Amino acid sequence: MEVRELEWFIALARTENVTSAADRLHISQPTLSRALGRLERKLGVKLFDRQQNRLYLSKFGEIFQSHVLRAITELEQGEERVRTLADPECGTVSLGFLHSFGGWLVPSVLDRYRTIAPTTTFELMGAAMDSIVDAVRDGRLDVGFVAPEPVAIDVLWVPLGREILCLEVPEGDEFEGRAEISIAEIGRRQMLALGEEYGLRHVVDRLFDDAGVVPQISIEATELSTLKALVRHGSGIAIVPLPPDGGSSSTIIPISDENAFRFYGAVTRQCGPTGSAARSFVDFVAGEADVRSLGGEHGAAV
């Protein structure tokens, strides 16, 4: 059996849908279906029960999946062990992160880490929280920097700190220059926000729920940079993370509610990353959980 086909089987077992699995693997549906057929013919059993458009692992499939996962892990660890013997610090870490972390957290961590592991290379991907968690779960990413803590129980959460939230308004807005503002006051205005699939939106919704206020969302954006640009151009107001410089502008207003922050941290697979380079990086990040050593006064240590 080819390792590639075994990896395809695992992807299909996780998605339970040929179309979704083929898209994720960047192969055609017929190619994936033929590979599954070859596996089932070799084993002499059906690995999936088919119901309408969904596939469900059969009892044979569940047994086979557990063995395939162990086999793939052994192969990955074997490859990594050989590379590590040649150069313990040589390796690549795939790191996903929220776009807003690309401006402070990611550069701060990588700069510090490369002083102790200069031969480690990084593959970076900015995305929404749900996409990052999915990629970590599937092994497409070694580690992800996300906020807030995901509700998924099949990933490991490494708390790093908390990021203060504030209200950003355009110049000339009625709130400009305020020393502070409450969620109740913000709720009386129409505002801008990220879409519901984004971690920041989850936190914003929680803030309004705690205050007993229904937010009036007029525009939803898909990136924090776009959201902030819309505010600057006068399209509305928005709750955003406190900028790395501390928000000295009169258009950055502290929120008086005590829960106006979001916890952030790193996520990995429950068993940790496969590669030694990635495991070393995660150990470093966990040891650097004091935010003061990662990004100045951008938040408070957990």
XYZ file of C-alpha atoms in Angstrom:
302
model
C 0.000 0.000 0.000
C 1.271 3.454 -0.858
C 1.743 5.895 2.003
C 0.019 8.551 -0.095
C -3.124 6.460 -0.390
C -3.121 5.792 3.339
C -2.942 9.541 3.961
C -5.861 9.998 1.574
C -7.826 7.404 3.514
C -7.234 9.338 6.757
C -8.378 12.588 5.130
C -11.529 10.880 3.884
C -12.200 9.371 7.312
C -11.990 12.851 8.869
C -14.154 14.689 6.364
C -16.628 11.851 5.664
C -17.180 13.387 2.251
C -15.364 12.611 -1.011
C -15.774 16.144 -2.384
C -14.441 17.822 0.750
C -11.534 15.396 1.086
C -10.563 15.753 -2.578
C -10.615 19.549 -2.312
C -8.473 19.454 0.828
C -5.993 17.065 -0.808
C -5.999 18.992 -4.114
C -6.842 15.901 -6.144
C -9.859 14.951 -8.258
C -12.806 13.070 -6.819
C -12.372 10.125 -9.261
C -8.720 9.786 -8.225
C -9.704 9.619 -4.555
C -12.559 7.183 -5.236
C -10.267 4.871 -7.208
C -7.672 4.935 -4.431
C -10.333 3.987 -1.883
C -11.518 1.182 -4.146
C -7.989 -0.219 -4.392
C -7.618 -0.182 -0.616
C -10.919 -1.951 -0.084
C -10.073 -4.595 -2.699
C -6.685 -5.271 -1.083
C -8.274 -5.637 2.346
C -11.305 -7.501 1.095
C -13.726 -5.409 3.163
C -15.659 -2.152 2.927
C -13.954 0.579 4.938
C -16.922 2.949 4.769
C -20.678 2.695 5.021
C -22.299 4.984 2.473
C -25.439 6.923 3.342
C -26.586 9.508 0.793
C -23.655 11.945 0.384
C -21.881 10.971 3.617
C -19.363 8.250 4.359
C -19.110 6.643 7.776
C -16.261 4.407 8.885
C -17.335 0.801 9.118
C -16.108 -1.356 12.003
C -13.325 -2.522 9.674
C -12.526 1.081 8.776
C -12.231 2.115 12.418
C -9.741 -0.688 13.104
C -7.762 0.107 9.959
C -7.708 3.851 10.764
C -6.083 3.323 14.160
C -3.293 1.242 12.600
C -2.764 3.665 9.706
C -2.452 6.624 12.090
C 0.202 4.798 14.097
C 2.054 3.794 10.930
C 2.087 7.338 9.530
C 3.269 8.721 12.864
C 6.078 6.167 12.983
C 7.199 7.092 9.470
C 7.139 10.819 10.252
C 9.059 10.311 13.467
C 11.589 8.123 11.650
C 12.196 10.784 9.015
C 12.492 13.470 11.661
C 14.884 11.385 13.750
C 17.239 10.961 10.801
C 17.149 14.711 10.101
C 17.681 15.483 13.769
C 20.706 13.220 14.006
C 22.229 15.131 11.113
C 21.364 18.539 12.611
C 19.211 18.783 15.784
C 18.169 22.347 14.986
C 17.520 21.761 11.306
C 13.844 21.504 10.522
C 10.785 23.391 9.349
C 7.937 24.597 11.559
C 4.598 25.376 9.932
C 2.986 28.178 11.929
C -0.525 29.548 11.504
C -1.685 32.758 13.131
C -4.477 35.293 13.224
C -3.740 38.163 10.860
C -3.649 40.618 13.761
C -0.826 38.629 15.371
C 1.313 39.081 12.263
C 2.123 42.639 13.297
C 3.523 41.938 16.777
C 3.313 38.441 18.267
C 4.757 36.450 15.372
C 7.770 38.750 14.713
C 8.532 38.988 18.449
C 8.474 35.235 18.991
C 10.405 34.350 15.840
C 13.096 36.961 16.463
C 13.719 35.574 19.932
C 13.575 31.939 18.856
C 15.996 32.330 15.967
C 18.669 33.536 18.381
C 18.735 30.033 19.888
C 17.772 27.986 16.796
C 19.063 29.894 13.756
C 18.813 26.928 11.355
C 15.104 26.347 11.988
C 12.945 27.558 9.117
C 9.300 28.613 9.270
C 6.343 28.369 6.940
C 3.805 31.046 7.903
C 0.078 31.182 7.194
C -2.336 33.897 8.302
C -5.958 32.805 8.515
C -9.157 32.793 10.579
C -9.145 30.880 13.857
C -11.374 28.024 12.661
C -9.137 27.446 9.631
C -6.024 27.395 11.796
C -7.490 24.924 14.296
C -8.643 22.652 11.459
C -5.174 22.748 9.876
C -3.504 21.916 13.211
C -5.964 19.070 13.790
C -5.259 17.622 10.325
C -1.485 17.973 10.664
C -1.191 20.632 7.957
C 0.119 23.056 10.580
C 2.439 22.249 13.476
C 1.239 25.062 15.704
C -1.194 27.969 15.568
C -1.429 31.262 17.441
C -5.144 31.927 18.012
C -7.599 33.760 20.239
C -9.692 33.018 22.167
C -9.191 29.433 23.367
C -11.001 27.139 20.894
C -13.811 24.944 22.172
C -12.324 21.927 20.354
C -11.253 19.202 22.780
C -9.003 17.405 20.291
C -6.248 20.039 20.275
C -3.833 21.090 23.001
C -4.082 24.695 24.231
C -0.961 26.502 25.477
C -2.071 29.777 27.118
C 0.224 32.726 26.427
C -1.507 35.869 27.651
C -4.397 38.218 27.122
C -4.868 41.043 24.672
C -6.712 44.203 25.702
C -9.621 45.290 23.494
C -10.595 48.881 22.734
C -13.005 50.881 20.605
C -11.633 52.453 17.444
C -13.556 55.368 15.924
C -12.977 57.647 12.917
C -11.699 61.184 13.343
C -14.482 63.587 14.223
C -16.649 60.862 15.751
C -18.765 61.810 18.769
C -16.767 59.330 20.900
C -13.344 60.643 19.855
C -11.178 61.730 22.761
C -13.184 59.897 25.418
C -11.155 58.628 28.386
C -13.150 55.392 28.332
C -16.432 53.951 27.126
C -18.752 51.100 28.119
C -20.163 48.295 26.006
C -23.662 49.594 26.813
C -22.806 52.949 25.186
C -21.201 51.249 22.181
C -24.319 49.132 21.732
C -26.387 52.212 20.970
C -24.425 52.752 17.761
C -24.218 50.740 14.574
C -20.789 49.170 14.344
C -18.452 47.150 12.163
C -17.165 43.672 13.035
C -15.465 40.594 11.648
C -17.603 37.694 10.432
C -18.986 35.124 12.843
C -16.290 32.563 11.970
C -13.559 34.767 13.447
C -12.266 34.509 17.002
C -12.453 38.249 17.635
C -16.150 38.228 16.720
C -16.742 35.461 19.285
C -15.187 37.663 21.968
C -17.124 40.761 20.878
C -20.396 38.829 20.944
C -19.527 37.576 24.431
C -18.896 41.155 25.606
C -22.340 42.262 24.436
C -24.017 39.158 25.876
C -22.429 39.829 29.280
C -23.641 43.435 29.135
C -27.155 42.372 28.119
C -26.934 44.361 24.894
C -27.621 43.306 21.300
C -24.926 44.689 18.972
C -25.987 46.516 15.821
C -23.633 45.147 13.175
C -23.916 47.055 9.894
C -20.859 45.686 8.033
C -18.917 42.443 8.447
C -15.296 42.207 7.258
C -13.006 39.233 6.694
C -9.718 40.777 7.828
C -8.817 43.001 10.761
C -6.814 45.323 8.490
C -9.902 45.864 6.328
C -12.032 46.455 9.419
C -9.663 49.127 10.724
C -9.410 50.759 7.285
C -13.202 51.020 7.125
C -13.198 52.738 10.515
C -10.540 55.224 9.441
C -12.567 56.062 6.337
C -15.629 56.864 8.418
C -17.719 53.756 7.778
C -18.365 53.168 11.459
C -16.860 52.142 14.798
C -15.377 48.784 15.782
C -14.001 46.865 18.762
C -10.430 45.847 17.985
C -7.305 44.675 19.842
C -5.262 47.441 21.437
C -2.494 48.420 18.975
C 1.101 47.447 19.882
C 1.928 51.125 20.565
C -0.681 51.197 23.323
C -3.297 53.182 21.420
C -2.135 56.747 22.068
C -4.450 58.182 19.391
C -7.632 60.027 20.384
C -9.506 57.603 18.116
C -8.495 54.624 20.295
C -10.753 54.505 23.353
C -10.339 52.110 26.311
C -13.402 50.014 27.147
C -14.415 50.268 30.811
C -15.963 46.781 31.077
C -13.633 44.521 33.055
C -13.922 41.645 30.585
C -12.802 43.686 27.565
C -9.916 41.412 26.620
C -9.275 38.136 24.859
C -7.017 35.311 25.927
C -4.637 34.111 23.258
C -2.334 31.145 23.013
C -0.891 28.369 20.889
C -2.668 25.233 19.698
C -1.089 21.949 18.659
C -2.330 18.417 18.226
C -3.100 16.643 21.505
C 0.000 14.492 21.124
C 2.089 17.511 20.158
C 3.763 18.232 16.806
C 5.469 15.330 15.068
C 8.795 16.983 14.247
C 11.480 17.724 16.814
C 11.937 21.247 15.431
C 8.242 21.961 15.980
C 8.275 20.379 19.431
C 11.259 22.514 20.429
C 9.455 25.618 19.198
C 6.309 24.789 21.170
C 8.401 24.201 24.302
C 10.028 27.597 23.780
C 6.686 29.339 23.291
C 5.251 27.733 26.424
C 8.270 28.918 28.407
C 7.858 32.444 27.046
C 4.222 32.768 28.165
C 4.978 36.042 29.954
C 3.697 38.521 27.361
C 6.120 41.172 28.536
C 8.898 39.169 26.900
C 6.884 38.659 23.706
C 5.286 41.952 22.888
C 5.766 44.633 25.522
C 2.646 46.013 27.181
C 0.272 44.553 24.610
C -1.401 42.416 27.237
C -1.078 40.900 30.673
C 0.461 37.534 31.417
C -1.863 34.674 32.161
